[in-house]
Coordinates of C-alpha atoms in Angstrom, one line a residue:
X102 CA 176.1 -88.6 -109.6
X103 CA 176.3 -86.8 -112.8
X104 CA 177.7 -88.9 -116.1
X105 CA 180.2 -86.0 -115.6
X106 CA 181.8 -88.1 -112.8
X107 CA 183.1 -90.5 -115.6
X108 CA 185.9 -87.4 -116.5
X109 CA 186.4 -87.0 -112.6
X110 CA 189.5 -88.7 -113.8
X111 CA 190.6 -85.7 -115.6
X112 CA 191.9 -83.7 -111.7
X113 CA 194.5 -86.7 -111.2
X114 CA 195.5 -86.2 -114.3
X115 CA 195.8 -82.4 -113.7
X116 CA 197.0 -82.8 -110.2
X117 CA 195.6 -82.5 -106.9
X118 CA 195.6 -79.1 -106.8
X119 CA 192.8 -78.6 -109.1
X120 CA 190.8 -81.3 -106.4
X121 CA 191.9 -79.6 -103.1
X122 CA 190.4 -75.8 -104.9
X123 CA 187.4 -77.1 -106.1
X124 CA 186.8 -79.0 -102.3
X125 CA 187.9 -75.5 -100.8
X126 CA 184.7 -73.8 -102.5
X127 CA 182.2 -72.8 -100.7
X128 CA 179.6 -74.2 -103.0
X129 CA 180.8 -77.3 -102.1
X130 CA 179.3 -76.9 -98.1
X131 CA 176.2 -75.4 -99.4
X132 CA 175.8 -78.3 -101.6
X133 CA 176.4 -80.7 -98.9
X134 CA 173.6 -78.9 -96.4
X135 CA 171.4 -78.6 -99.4
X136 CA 171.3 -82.0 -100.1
X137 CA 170.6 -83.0 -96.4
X138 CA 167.8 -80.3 -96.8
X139 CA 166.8 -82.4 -99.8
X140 CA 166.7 -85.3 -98.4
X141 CA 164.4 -85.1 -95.1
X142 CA 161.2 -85.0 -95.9
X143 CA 160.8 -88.0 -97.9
X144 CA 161.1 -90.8 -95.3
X145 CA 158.5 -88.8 -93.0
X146 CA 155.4 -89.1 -95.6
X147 CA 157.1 -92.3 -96.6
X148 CA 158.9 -95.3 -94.8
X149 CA 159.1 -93.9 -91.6
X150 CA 156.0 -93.1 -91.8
X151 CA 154.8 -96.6 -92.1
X152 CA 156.4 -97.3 -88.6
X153 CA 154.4 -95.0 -86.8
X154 CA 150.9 -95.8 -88.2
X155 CA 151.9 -99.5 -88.1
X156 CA 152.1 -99.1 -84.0
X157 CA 149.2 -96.9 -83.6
X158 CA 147.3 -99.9 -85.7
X159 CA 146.4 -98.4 -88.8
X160 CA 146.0 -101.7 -91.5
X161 CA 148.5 -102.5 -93.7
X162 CA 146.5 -101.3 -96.9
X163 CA 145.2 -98.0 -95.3
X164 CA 149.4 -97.7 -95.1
X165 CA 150.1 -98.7 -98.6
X166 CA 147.4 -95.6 -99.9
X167 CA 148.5 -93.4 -98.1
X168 CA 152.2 -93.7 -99.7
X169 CA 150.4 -92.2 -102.7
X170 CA 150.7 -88.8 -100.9
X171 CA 155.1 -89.2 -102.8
X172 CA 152.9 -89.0 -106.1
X173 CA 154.1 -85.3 -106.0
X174 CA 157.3 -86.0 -106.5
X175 CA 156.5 -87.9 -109.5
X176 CA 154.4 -85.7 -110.8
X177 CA 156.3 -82.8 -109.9
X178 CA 157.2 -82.1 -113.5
X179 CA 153.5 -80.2 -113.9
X180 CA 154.5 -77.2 -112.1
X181 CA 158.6 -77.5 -112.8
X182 CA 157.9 -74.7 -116.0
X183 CA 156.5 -72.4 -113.3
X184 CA 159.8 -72.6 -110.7
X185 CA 161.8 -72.4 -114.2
X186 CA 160.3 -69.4 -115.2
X187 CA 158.8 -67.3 -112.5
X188 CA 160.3 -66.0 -109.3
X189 CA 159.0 -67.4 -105.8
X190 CA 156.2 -64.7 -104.3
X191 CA 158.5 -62.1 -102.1
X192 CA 161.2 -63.9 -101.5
X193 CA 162.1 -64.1 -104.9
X194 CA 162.8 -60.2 -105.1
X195 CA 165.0 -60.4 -102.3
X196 CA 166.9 -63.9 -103.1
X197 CA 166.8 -64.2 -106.7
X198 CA 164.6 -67.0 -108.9
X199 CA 166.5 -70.3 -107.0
X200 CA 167.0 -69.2 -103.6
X201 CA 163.8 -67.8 -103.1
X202 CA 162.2 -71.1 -103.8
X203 CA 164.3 -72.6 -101.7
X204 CA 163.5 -70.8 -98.9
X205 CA 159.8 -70.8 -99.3
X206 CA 159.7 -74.4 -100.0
X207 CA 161.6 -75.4 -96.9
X208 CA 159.7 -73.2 -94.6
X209 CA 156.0 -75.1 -95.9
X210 CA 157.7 -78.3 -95.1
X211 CA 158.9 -77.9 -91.7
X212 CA 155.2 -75.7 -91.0
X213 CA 153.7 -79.2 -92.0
X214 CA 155.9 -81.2 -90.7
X215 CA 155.0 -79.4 -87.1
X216 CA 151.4 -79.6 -88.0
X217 CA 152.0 -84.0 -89.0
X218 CA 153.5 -84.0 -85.3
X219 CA 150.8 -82.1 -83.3
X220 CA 147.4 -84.3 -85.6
X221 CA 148.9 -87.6 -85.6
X222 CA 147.6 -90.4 -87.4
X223 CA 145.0 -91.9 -85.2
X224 CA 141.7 -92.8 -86.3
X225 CA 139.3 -90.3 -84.7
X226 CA 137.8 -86.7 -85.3
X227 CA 139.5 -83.4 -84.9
X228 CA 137.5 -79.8 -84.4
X229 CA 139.0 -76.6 -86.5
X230 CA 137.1 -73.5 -87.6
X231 CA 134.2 -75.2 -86.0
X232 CA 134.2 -78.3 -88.7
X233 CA 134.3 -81.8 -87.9
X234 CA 137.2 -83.8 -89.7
X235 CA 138.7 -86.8 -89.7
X236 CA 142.3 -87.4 -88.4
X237 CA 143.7 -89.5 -90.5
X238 CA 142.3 -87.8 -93.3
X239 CA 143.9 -84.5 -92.0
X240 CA 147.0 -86.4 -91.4
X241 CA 147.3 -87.4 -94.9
X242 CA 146.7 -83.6 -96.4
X243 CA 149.3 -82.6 -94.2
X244 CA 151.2 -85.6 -95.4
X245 CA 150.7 -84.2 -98.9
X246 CA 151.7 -80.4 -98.0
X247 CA 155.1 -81.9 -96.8
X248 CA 155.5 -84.2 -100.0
X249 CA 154.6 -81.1 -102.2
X250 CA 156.5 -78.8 -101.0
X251 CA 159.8 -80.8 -100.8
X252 CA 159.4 -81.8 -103.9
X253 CA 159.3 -78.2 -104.9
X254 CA 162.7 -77.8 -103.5
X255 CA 164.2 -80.8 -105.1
X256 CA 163.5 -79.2 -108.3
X257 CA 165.4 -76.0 -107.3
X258 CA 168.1 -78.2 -105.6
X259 CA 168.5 -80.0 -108.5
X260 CA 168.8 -77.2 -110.7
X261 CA 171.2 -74.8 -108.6
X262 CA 173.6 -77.7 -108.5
X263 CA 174.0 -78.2 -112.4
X264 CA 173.4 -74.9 -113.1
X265 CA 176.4 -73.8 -110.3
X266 CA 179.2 -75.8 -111.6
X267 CA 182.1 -74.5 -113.4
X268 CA 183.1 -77.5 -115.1
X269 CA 182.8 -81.3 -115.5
X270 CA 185.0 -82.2 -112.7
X271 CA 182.7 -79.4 -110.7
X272 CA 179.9 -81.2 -111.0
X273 CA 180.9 -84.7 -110.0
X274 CA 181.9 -83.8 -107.0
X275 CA 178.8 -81.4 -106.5
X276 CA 176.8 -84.8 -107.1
X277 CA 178.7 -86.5 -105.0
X278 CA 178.3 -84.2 -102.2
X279 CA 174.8 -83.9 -102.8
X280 CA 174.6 -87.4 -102.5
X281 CA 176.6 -87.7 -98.8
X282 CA 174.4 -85.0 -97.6
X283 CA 171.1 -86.5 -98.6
X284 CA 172.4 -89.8 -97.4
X285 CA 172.7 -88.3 -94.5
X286 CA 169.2 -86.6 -94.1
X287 CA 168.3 -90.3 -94.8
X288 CA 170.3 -91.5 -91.6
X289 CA 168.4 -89.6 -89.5
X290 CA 164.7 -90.0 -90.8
X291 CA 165.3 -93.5 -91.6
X292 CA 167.5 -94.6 -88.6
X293 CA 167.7 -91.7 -85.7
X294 CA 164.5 -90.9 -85.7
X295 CA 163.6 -94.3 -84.8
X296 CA 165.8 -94.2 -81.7
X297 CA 164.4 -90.5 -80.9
X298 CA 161.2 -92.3 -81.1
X299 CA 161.6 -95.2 -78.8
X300 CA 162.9 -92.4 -76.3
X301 CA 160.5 -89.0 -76.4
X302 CA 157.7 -90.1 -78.9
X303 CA 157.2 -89.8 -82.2
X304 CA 155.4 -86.3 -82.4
X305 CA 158.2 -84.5 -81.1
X306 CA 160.6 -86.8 -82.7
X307 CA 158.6 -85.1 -86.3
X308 CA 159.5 -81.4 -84.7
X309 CA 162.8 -82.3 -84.4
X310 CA 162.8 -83.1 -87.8
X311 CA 161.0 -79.9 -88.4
X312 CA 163.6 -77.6 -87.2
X313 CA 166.3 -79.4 -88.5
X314 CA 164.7 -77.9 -92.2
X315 CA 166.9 -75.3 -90.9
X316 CA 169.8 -76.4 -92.3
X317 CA 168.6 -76.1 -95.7
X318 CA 167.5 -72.3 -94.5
X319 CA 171.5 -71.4 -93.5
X320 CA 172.5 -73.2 -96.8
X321 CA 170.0 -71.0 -98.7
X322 CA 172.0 -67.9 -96.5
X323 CA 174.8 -68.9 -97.5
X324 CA 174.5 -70.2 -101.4
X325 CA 174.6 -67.4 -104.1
X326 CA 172.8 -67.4 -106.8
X327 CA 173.6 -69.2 -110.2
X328 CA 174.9 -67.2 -113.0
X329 CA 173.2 -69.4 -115.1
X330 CA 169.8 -68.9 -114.1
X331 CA 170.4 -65.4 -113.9
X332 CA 170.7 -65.6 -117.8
X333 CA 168.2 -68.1 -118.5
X334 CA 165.7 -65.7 -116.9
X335 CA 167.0 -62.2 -118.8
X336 CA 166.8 -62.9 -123.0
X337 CA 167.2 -66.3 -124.0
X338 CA 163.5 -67.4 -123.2
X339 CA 160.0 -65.1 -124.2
X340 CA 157.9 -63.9 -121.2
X341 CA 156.0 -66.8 -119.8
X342 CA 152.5 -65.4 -120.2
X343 CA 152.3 -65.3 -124.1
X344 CA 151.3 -68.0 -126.2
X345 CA 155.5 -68.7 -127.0
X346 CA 156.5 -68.1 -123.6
X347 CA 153.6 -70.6 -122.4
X348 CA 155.1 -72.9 -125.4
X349 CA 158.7 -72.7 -124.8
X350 CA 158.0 -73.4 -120.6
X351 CA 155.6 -76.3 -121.2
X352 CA 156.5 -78.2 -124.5
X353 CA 160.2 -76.6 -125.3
X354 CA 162.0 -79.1 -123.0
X355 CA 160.7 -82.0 -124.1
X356 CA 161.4 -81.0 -127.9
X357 CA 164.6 -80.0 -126.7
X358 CA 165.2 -83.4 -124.9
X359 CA 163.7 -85.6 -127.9
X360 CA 166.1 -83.5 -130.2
X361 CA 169.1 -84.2 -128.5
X362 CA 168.6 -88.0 -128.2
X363 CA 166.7 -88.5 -130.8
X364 CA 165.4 -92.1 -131.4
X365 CA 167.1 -93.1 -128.3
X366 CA 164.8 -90.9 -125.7
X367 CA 162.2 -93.0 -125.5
X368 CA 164.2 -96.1 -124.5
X369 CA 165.8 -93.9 -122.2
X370 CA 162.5 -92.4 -120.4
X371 CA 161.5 -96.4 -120.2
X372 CA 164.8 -97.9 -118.8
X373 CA 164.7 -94.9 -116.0
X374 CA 160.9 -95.1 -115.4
X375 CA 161.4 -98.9 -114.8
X376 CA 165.1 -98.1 -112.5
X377 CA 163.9 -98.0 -109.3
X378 CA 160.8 -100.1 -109.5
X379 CA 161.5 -103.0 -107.4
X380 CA 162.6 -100.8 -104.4
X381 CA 159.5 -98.3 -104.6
X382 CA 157.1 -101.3 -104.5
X383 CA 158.8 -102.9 -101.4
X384 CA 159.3 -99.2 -99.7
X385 CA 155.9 -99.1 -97.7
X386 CA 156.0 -102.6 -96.1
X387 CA 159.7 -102.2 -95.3
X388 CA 159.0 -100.7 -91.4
X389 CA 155.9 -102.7 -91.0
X390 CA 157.1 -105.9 -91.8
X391 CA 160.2 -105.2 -88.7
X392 CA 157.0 -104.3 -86.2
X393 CA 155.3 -107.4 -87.4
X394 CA 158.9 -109.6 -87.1
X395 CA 159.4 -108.2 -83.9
X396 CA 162.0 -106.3 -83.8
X397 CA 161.7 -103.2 -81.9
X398 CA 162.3 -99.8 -83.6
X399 CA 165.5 -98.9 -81.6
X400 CA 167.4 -102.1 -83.0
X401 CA 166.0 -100.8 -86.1
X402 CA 167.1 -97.7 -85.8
X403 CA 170.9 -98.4 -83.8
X404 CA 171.7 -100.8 -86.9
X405 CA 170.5 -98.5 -89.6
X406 CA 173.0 -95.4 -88.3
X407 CA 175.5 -98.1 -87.7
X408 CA 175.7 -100.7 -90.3
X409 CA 173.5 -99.2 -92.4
X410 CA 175.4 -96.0 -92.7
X411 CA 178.7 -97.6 -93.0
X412 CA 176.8 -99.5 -96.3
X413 CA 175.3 -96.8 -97.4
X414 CA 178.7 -94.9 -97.7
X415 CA 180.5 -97.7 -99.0
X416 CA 178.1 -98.1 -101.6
X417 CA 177.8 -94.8 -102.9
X418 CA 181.6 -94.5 -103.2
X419 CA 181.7 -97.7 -104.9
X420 CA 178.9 -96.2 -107.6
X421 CA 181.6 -93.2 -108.1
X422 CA 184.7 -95.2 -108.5
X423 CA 182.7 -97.6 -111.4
X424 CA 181.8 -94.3 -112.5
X425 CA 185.8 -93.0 -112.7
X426 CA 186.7 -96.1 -113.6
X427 CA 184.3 -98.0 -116.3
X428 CA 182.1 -95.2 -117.0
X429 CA 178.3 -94.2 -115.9
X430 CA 176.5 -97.3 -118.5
X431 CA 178.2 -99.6 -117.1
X432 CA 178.0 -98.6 -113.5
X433 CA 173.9 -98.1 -114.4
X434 CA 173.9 -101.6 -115.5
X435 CA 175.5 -102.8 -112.0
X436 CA 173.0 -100.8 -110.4
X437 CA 170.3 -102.4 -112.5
X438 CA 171.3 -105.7 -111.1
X439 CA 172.3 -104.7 -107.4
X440 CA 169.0 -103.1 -106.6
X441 CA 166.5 -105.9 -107.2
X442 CA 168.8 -108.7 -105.9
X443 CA 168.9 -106.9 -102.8
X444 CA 165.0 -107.7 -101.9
X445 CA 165.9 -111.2 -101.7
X446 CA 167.2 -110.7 -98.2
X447 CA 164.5 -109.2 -96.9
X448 CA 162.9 -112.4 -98.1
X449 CA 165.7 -114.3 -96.3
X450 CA 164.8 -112.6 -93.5
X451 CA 161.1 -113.2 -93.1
X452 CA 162.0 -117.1 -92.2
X453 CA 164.4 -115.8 -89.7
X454 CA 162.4 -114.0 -87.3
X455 CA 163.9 -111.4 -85.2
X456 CA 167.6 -112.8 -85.2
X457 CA 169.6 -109.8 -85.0
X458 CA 172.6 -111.3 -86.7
X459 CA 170.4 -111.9 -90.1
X460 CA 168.6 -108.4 -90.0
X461 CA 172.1 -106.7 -89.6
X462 CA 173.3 -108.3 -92.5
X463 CA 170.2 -107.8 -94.7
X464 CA 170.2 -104.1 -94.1
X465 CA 173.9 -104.0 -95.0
X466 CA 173.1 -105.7 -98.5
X467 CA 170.5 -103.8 -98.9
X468 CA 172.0 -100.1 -98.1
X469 CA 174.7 -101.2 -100.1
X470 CA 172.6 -102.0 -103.1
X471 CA 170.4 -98.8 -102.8
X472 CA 173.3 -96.6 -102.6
X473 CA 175.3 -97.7 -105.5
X474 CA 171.9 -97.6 -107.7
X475 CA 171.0 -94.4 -106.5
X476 CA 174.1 -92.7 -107.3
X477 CA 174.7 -94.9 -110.6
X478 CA 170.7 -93.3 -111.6
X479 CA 171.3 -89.8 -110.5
X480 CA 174.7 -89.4 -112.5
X481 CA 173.1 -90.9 -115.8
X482 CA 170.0 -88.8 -115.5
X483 CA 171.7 -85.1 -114.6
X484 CA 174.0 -86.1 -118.0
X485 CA 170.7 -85.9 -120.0
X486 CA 169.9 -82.2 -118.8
X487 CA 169.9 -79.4 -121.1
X488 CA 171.3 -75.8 -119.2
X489 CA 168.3 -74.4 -121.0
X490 CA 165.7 -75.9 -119.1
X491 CA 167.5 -77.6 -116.4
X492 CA 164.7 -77.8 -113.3
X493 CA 162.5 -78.9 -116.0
X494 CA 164.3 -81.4 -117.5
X495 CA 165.6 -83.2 -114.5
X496 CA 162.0 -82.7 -112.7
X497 CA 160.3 -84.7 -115.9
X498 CA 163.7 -87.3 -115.8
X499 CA 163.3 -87.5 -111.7
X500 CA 159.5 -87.8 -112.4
X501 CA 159.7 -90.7 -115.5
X502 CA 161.8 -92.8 -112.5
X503 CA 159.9 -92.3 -110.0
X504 CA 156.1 -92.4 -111.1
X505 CA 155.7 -96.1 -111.9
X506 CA 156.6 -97.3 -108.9
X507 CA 155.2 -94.5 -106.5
X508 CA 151.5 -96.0 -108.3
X509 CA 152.1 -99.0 -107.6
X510 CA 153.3 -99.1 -103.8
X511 CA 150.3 -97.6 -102.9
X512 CA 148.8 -101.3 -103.8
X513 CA 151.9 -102.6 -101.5
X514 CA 149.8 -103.5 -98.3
X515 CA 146.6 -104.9 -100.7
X516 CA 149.4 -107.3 -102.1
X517 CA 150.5 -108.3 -98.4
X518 CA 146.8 -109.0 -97.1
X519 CA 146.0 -110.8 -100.4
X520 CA 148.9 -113.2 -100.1
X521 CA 148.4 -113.9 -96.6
X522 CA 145.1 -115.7 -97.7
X523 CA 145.9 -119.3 -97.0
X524 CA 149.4 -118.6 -95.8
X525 CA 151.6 -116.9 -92.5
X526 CA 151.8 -113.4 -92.6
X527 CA 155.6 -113.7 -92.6
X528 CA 155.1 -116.2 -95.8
X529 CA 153.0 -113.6 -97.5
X530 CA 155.6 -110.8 -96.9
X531 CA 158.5 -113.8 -98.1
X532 CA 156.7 -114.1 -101.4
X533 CA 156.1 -110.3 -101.6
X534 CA 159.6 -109.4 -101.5
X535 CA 160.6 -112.2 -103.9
X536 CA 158.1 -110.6 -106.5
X537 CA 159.5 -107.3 -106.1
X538 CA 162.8 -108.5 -106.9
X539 CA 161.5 -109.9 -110.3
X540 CA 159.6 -107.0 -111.1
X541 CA 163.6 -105.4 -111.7
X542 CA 164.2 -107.8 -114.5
X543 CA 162.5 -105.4 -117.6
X544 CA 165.1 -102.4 -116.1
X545 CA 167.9 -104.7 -116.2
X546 CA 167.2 -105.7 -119.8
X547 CA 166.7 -102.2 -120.8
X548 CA 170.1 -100.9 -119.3
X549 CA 171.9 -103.8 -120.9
X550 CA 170.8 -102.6 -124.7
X551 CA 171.8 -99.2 -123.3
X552 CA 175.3 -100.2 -122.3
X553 CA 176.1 -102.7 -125.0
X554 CA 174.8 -100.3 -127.9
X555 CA 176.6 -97.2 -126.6
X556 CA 179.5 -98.7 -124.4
X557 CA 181.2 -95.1 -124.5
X558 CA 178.8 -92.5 -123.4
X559 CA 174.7 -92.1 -122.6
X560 CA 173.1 -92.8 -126.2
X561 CA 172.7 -89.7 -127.4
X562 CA 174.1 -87.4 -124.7
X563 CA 176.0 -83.8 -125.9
X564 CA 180.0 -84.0 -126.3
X565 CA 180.3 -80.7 -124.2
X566 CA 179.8 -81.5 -120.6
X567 CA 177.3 -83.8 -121.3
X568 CA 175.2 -81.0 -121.4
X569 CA 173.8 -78.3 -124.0
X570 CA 173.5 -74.8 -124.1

């Protein structure tokens, strides 16, 4: 949820009219699908994903690597200039520079996606084009196709919905949207999908996830293209292909983003790098450690699109009415204290075995906690965006939060095995979750000097919608 949310206050102020037009847009429903669009992938070369080699027997550390394969969305700054500046091959012509991304990124991930449901990840060989490979090892390109590709279209998502917006009020509630609709992808690939699972098996469970990219295609149908990227791509910038062009894509928006928050950015960068740490650690052993408790994957999955969900909701509209109400630093600092506290319960629950009572409440802590943080991050990053270079800046901003921690979980399952030396596999786990809960403690420290030194807005941030131009 955009810093912008913190005026959201400004429509009761003006009257619900002003609420009930801007909900009555139809940028509003596009945002809503796109965000779901947004937010499927990422379970299926991720958490999810750990569930599914867990019970085909794949070691706990062979698990943890392959997690690297989200490295693309950290890193997916690198070729952000590129999706900036230049228009998606064909479909760019016929959608315009943000659509056609769109479109081309969604239809790689559910083509991979298929391709993930018909390998599997099963140790043994596979045949094509007369070579001999390994299937685990094609698995995990797949893996990366899907994790490339979607995180292509986040960058495009991302930047249609600031560049969209009319006004600050706009794009709260086009963050906020965003955020229901991812939420929701979330639901299903972290939750449903489970259930689909237990029922018709897990390959066409990943089809059905598949085809349901094409919901983000209908959203792309529908959406129109942003005025502002229309601009950005006539005069303001030089071509690409010329030693300024290459310049002002590769360099300008982080000259642009040191310039605006001066001495300030790099406490910034560090405080966002370090956000989401504790959670990205723990993702990976998150689905094995339920297999390895006991508890079967539909539990998991009917209490994750039950209880979960309810959490999840409650929790991200808590994050926008601190937001509204306090203001985005000080609804980053709860967030900064919410997130890491709420690994404790999965600690709780390793000395609890599979008591249903304890895991339902553990999950609703802990969809709570991930919710409000999520939200709390996303608004306080999109206020540090310059119109300028918007998919840029958010992708390097997305990137700084996510990359520490999408390193480091890949060690997740090495940590597990080492602590079980000596101890219960359910101790080792115990002691793993309380050390990812104490790996949030830098963040918190970080947000606090952010919020106590500049109570009133991000340090730094422009007066005019948060944003420059």
């Amino acid at each position: 949820m955009s810093s912008d949310v913190a005026v959201a206050a400004k429509p009761a102020r003006k009257g619900w009219q002003l609420v009930l037009a801007n909900l009555s847009q139809p940028k509003v429903l596009v945002m809503l699908l796109l965000g779901f669009s947004s937010g499927i992938p990422i379970y299926l070369v991720g958490n999810t994903l750990g569930f599914w080699m867990r019970e085909n027997g794949i070691e706990l550390s062979t698990i943890g690597f392959l997690s690297w394969v989200g490295l693309a969305y950290s890193l997916k700054f690198l070729w952000a200039p590129l999706v900036d500046k230049l228009d998606a091959p064909v479909l760019g012509r016929w959608l315009g520079r943000r659509r056609g991304w769109m479109l081309l990124a969604q239809l790689v991930v559910a083509a991979a996606l298929t391709g993930m449901a018909l390998v599997q990840p099963q140790q043994g060989q596979l045949v094509l084009a007369g070579f001999v490979l390994d299937q685990l090892v094609v698995f995990g390109v797949l893996a990366l196709v899907v994790a490339f590709a979607s995180a292509t279209q986040d960058i495009v998502i991302d930047a249609w919905r600031i560049e969209i917006a009319d006004s600050n009020e706009q794009q709260g509630l086009l963050t906020s949207t965003a955020a229901l609709g991812y939420r929701g992808a979330l639901l299903v690939t972290d939750a449903l999908i489970l259930i689909f699972a237990a029922h018709v098996g897990w390959s066409m469970s990943y089809e059905l996830m598949a085809a349901l990219m094409g919901v983000g295609v209908v959203a792309v149908m529908v959406a129109r293209e942003p005025a502002a990227s229309a601009l950005a791509a006539a005069t303001p910038h030089p071509a690409l292909f010329t030693p300024k062009g290459l310049f002002d894509a590769l360099i300008g928006p982080f000259v642009v983003f040191f310039r605006d928050h001066g001495s300030w950015a790099l406490l910034m960068l560090l405080a966002i790098s370090l956000y989401r740490l504790p959670d990205f650690v723990l993702g990976p052993m998150a689905n094995p450690f339920y297999a390895d408790l006991g508890i079967d994957k539909e539990t998991v999955g009917v209490v994750r699109g039950s209880f979960g969900m309810v959490a999840t909701i409650v929790g991200i509209a808590a994050a926008g009415l601190s937001a509204v109400r306090f203001g985005i630093l000080p609804t980053l600092l709860a967030g900064a204290v919410l997130g890491p506290a709420s690994n404790l319960a999965f600690a709780y629950l390793a000395h609890h075995g599979a008591d249903a009572g304890v895991f339902t409440a553990a999950m609703a802590v802990d969809n709570f906690c991930s919710g409000f943080a999520g939200v709390a991050l996303i608004g306080y990053m999109s206020s540090l965006t310059n119109v300028g270079y918007t998919a840029t800046q958010y992708a390097l901003l997305s990137s700084f939060y996510a990359l520490p921690g999408k390193v480091l979980k890949g060690l997740s399952g090495v940590a597990v095995e080492h602590l079980e030396v000596g101890r219960s596999l359910l101790d080792a786990y115990s002691l793993f979750f309380v050390g990812t809960a104490l790996i949030g403690v830098p963040a918190l420290l970080l947000c606090l000097i952010l919020a106590v030194r500049r109570p009133g807005a991000a340090p730094g941030a422009p007066a005019a919608n948060g944003l420059t131009g």
